[in-house]
Tab-separated table of C-alpha atoms in Angstrom:
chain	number	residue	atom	x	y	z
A	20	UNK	CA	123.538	121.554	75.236
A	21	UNK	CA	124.055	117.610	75.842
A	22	UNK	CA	124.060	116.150	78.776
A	23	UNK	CA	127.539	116.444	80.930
A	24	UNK	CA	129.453	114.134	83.797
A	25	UNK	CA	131.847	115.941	85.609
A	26	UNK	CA	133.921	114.063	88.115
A	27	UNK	CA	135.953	115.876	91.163
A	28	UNK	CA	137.170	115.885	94.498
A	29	UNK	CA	134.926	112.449	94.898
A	30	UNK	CA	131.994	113.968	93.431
A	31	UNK	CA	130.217	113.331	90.326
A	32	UNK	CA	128.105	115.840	88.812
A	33	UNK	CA	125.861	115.128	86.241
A	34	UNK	CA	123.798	117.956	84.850
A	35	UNK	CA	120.833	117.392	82.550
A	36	UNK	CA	120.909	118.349	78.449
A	37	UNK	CA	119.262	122.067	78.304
A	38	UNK	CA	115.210	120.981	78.650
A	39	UNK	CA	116.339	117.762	80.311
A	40	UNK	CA	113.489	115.770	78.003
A	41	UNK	CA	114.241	111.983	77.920
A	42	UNK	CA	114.114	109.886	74.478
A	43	UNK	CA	115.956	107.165	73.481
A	44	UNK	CA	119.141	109.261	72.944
A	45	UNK	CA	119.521	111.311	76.122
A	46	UNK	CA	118.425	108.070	78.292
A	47	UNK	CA	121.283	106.269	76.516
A	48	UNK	CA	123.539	109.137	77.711
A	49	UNK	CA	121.776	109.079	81.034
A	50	UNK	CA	122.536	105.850	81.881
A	51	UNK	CA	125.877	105.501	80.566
A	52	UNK	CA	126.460	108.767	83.210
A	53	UNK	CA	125.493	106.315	85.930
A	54	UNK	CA	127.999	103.694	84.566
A	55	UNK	CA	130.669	105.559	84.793
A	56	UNK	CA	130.097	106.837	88.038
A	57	UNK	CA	129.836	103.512	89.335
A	58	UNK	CA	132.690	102.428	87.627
A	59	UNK	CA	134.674	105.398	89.103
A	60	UNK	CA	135.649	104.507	92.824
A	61	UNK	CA	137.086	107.293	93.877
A	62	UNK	CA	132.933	108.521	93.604
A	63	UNK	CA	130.900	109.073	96.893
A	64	UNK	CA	128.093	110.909	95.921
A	65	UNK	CA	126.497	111.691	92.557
A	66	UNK	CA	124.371	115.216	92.230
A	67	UNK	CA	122.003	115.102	89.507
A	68	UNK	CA	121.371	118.841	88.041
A	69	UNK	CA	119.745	120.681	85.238
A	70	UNK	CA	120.536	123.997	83.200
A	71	UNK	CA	118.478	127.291	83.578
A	72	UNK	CA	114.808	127.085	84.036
A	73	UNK	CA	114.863	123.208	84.024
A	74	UNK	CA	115.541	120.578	86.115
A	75	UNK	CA	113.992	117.972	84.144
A	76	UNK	CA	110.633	118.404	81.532
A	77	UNK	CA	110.470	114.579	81.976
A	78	UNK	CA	109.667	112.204	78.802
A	79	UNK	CA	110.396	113.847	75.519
A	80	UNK	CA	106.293	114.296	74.231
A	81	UNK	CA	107.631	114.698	70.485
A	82	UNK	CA	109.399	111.400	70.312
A	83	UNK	CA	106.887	109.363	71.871
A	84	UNK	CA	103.825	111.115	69.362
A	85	UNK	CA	105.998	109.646	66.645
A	86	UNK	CA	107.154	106.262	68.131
A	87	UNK	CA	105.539	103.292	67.206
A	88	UNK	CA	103.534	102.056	70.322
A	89	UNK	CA	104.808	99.011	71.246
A	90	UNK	CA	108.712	101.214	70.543
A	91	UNK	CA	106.773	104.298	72.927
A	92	UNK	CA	105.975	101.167	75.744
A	93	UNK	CA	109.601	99.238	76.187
A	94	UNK	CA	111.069	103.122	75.758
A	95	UNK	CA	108.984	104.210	79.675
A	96	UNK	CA	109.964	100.731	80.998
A	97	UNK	CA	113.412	101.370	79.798
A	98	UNK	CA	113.083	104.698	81.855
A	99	UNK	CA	111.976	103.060	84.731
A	100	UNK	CA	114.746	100.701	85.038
A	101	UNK	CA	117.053	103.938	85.030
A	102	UNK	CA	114.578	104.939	87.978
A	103	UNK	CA	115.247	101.492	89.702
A	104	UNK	CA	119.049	102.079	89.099
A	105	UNK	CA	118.460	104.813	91.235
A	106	UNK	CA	116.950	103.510	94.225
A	107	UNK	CA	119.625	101.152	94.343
A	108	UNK	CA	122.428	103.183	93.667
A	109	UNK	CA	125.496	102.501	95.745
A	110	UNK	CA	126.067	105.822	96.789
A	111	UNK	CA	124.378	108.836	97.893
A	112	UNK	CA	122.115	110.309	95.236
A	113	UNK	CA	121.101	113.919	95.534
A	114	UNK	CA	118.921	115.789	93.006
A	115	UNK	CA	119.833	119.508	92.868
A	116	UNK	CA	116.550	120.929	91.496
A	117	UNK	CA	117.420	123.918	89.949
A	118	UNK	CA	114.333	125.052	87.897
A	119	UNK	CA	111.220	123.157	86.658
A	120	UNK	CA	111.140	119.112	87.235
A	121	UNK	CA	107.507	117.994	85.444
A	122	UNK	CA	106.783	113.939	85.446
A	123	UNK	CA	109.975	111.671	84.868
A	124	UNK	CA	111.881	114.751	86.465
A	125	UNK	CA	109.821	114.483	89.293
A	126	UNK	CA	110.392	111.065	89.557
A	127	UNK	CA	114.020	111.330	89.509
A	128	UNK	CA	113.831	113.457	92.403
A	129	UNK	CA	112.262	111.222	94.430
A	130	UNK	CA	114.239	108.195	93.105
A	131	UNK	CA	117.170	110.092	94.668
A	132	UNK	CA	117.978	109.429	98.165
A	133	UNK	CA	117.970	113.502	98.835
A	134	UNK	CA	116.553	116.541	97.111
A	135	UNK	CA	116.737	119.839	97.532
A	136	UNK	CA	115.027	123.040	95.217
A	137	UNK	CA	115.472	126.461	94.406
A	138	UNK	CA	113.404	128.790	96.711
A	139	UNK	CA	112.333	131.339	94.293
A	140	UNK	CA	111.779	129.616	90.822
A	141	UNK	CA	110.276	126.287	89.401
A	142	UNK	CA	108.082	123.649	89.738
A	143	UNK	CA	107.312	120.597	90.496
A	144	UNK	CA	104.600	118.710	89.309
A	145	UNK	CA	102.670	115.262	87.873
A	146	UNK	CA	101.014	116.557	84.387
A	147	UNK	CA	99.976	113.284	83.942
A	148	UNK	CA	96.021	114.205	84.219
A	149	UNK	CA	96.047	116.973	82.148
A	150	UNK	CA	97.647	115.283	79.577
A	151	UNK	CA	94.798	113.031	79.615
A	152	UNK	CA	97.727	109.974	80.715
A	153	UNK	CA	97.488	107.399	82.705
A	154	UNK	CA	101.082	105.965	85.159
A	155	UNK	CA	102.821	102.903	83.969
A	156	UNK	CA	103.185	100.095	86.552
A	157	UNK	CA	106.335	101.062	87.350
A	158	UNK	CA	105.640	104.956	87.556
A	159	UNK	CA	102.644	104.184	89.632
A	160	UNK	CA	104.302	102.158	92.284
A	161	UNK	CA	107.139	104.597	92.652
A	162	UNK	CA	104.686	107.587	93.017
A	163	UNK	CA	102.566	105.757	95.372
A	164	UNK	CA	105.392	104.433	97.311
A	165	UNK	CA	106.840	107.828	98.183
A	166	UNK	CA	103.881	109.899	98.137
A	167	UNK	CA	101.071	109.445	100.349
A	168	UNK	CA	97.365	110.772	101.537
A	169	UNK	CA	96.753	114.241	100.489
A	170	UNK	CA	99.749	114.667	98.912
A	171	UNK	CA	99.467	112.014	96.503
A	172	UNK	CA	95.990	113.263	95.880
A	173	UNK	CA	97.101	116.686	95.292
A	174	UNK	CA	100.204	115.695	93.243
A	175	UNK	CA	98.906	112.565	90.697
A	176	UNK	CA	94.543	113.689	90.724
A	177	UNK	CA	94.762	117.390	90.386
A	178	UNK	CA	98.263	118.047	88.620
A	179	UNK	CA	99.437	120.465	91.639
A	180	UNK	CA	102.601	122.999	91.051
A	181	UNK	CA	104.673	122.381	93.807
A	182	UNK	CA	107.152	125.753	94.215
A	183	UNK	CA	110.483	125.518	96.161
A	184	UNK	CA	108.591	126.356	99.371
A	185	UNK	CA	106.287	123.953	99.210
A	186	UNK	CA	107.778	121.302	97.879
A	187	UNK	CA	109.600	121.948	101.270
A	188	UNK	CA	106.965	122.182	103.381
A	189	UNK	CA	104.778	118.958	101.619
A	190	UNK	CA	108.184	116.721	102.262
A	191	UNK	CA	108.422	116.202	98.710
A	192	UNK	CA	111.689	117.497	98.948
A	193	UNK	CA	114.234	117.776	101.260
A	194	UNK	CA	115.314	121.996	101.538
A	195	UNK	CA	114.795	125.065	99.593
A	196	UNK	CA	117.546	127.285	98.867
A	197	UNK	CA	119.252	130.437	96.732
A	198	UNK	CA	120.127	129.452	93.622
A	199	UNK	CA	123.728	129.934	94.304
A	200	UNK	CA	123.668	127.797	97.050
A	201	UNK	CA	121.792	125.328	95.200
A	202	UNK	CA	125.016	122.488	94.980
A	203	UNK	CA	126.382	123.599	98.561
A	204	UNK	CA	123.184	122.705	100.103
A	205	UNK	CA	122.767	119.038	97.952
A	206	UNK	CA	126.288	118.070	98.949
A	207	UNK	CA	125.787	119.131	102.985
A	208	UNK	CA	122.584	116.902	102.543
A	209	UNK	CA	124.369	113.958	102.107
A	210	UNK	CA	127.112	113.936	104.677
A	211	UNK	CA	124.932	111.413	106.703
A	212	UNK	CA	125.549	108.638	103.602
A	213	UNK	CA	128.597	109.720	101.929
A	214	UNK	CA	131.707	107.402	102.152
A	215	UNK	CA	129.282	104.379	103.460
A	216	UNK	CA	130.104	101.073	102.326
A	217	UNK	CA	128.877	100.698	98.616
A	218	UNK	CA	127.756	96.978	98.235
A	219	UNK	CA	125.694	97.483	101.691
A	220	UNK	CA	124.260	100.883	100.962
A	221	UNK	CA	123.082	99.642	97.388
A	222	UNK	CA	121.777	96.493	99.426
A	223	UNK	CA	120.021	98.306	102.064
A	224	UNK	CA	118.484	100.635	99.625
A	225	UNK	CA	117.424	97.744	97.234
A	226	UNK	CA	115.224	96.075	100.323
A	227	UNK	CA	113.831	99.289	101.178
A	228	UNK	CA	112.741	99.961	98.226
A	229	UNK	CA	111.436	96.399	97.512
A	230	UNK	CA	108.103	96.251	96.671
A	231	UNK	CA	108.651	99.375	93.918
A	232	UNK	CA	111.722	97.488	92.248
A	233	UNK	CA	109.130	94.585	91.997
A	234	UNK	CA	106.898	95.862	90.108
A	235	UNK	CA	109.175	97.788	87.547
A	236	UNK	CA	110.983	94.239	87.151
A	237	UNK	CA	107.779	92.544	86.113
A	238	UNK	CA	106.973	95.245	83.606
């Protein structure tokens, strides 16, 4: 199932394709999503969501095993400017985590300014070492800019599962619910931002974030 923007009641939704795997295709889709959210201004918050067991498998493994390398390189970078879209974006962003979120997933959930997990199934995690990768600049100054001491060292050096709970508990994310209260919970989450001045929260969010949007701009 492709990737899908709904738009209601000041809300957009977009929920991930079925494995929610990024390659040139579904990062196409991904971003035009964010276009037409922004476009939209009736929008004041955009939840980001997957379908069944996955949030978001991250890169797409397949495609990148048969892209040429220099393609495989300006394809991450492309997916980190979608991450820097995100730290700027100019109104709330809430990741609804509903089932597994592994490397670019991950990041998107802590690109967003909220996130919050189902309790009882999925994880989180950095695969990156036992895949034998290495982060891209970009990647690496996001993950080091929102994770720190142990955490870090338990999330990028040792590939740690994070469950709802945890997750929780480490402050990688923000709650843990029920599944069916999975969307409730994201949207009471952002009440704080919602409705706030776009060109100043995008502003804001940019300077914040400053030091990680540098380094994804220089490639």
């Amino acid at each position: 199932m492709a990737l899908t923007l709904d738009i209601s009641n000041s809300t957009a939704l977009l929920t991930l394709a079925e494995e929610g795997k990024f390659n040139p295709e579904s990062l196409a889709a991904f971003d035009a999503a964010l276009d037409r959210t922004i476009d939209d201004e009736s929008v004041t918050l955009l939840l980001i969501t997957g379908r069944d067991k996955n949030f978001s498998q991250g890169l797409d493994l397949d495609y990148l095993g048969s892209a040429e390398p220099e393609e495989a390189i300006a394809f991450v970078k492309a997916c980190m400017h979608m991450i820097a879209r995100l730290l700027q974006f100019p109104v709330p962003v809430v990741s609804a985590i509903n089932g597994h979120a592994f490397g670019l997933g991950f990041m998107i959930a802590i690109a967003s300014d909220y996130s919050v997990m189902r309790a009882d199934k999925g994880f989180m995690c950095l695969p990156e070492i036992d895949l034998g990768m290495t982060l891209e600049s970009g990647m690496n100054a996001l993950v080091t800019g929102k994770l720190q001491g142990r955490l870090l060292r338990d999330a990028l050096l040792t590939g740690k599962r994070f469950g709802g709970e945890e997750a929780k508990q480490a402050g990688v994310v923000d709650a843990a619910t029920t599944s069916d209260q999975l969307l409730a919970r994201a949207e009471e989450l952002a009440q704080p931002m919602r409705g706030k001045d776009r060109r100043a929260l995008a502003g804001l969010k940019a300077d914040i974030h400053r030091p990680i949007l540098n380094v994804i701009a220089a490639g």
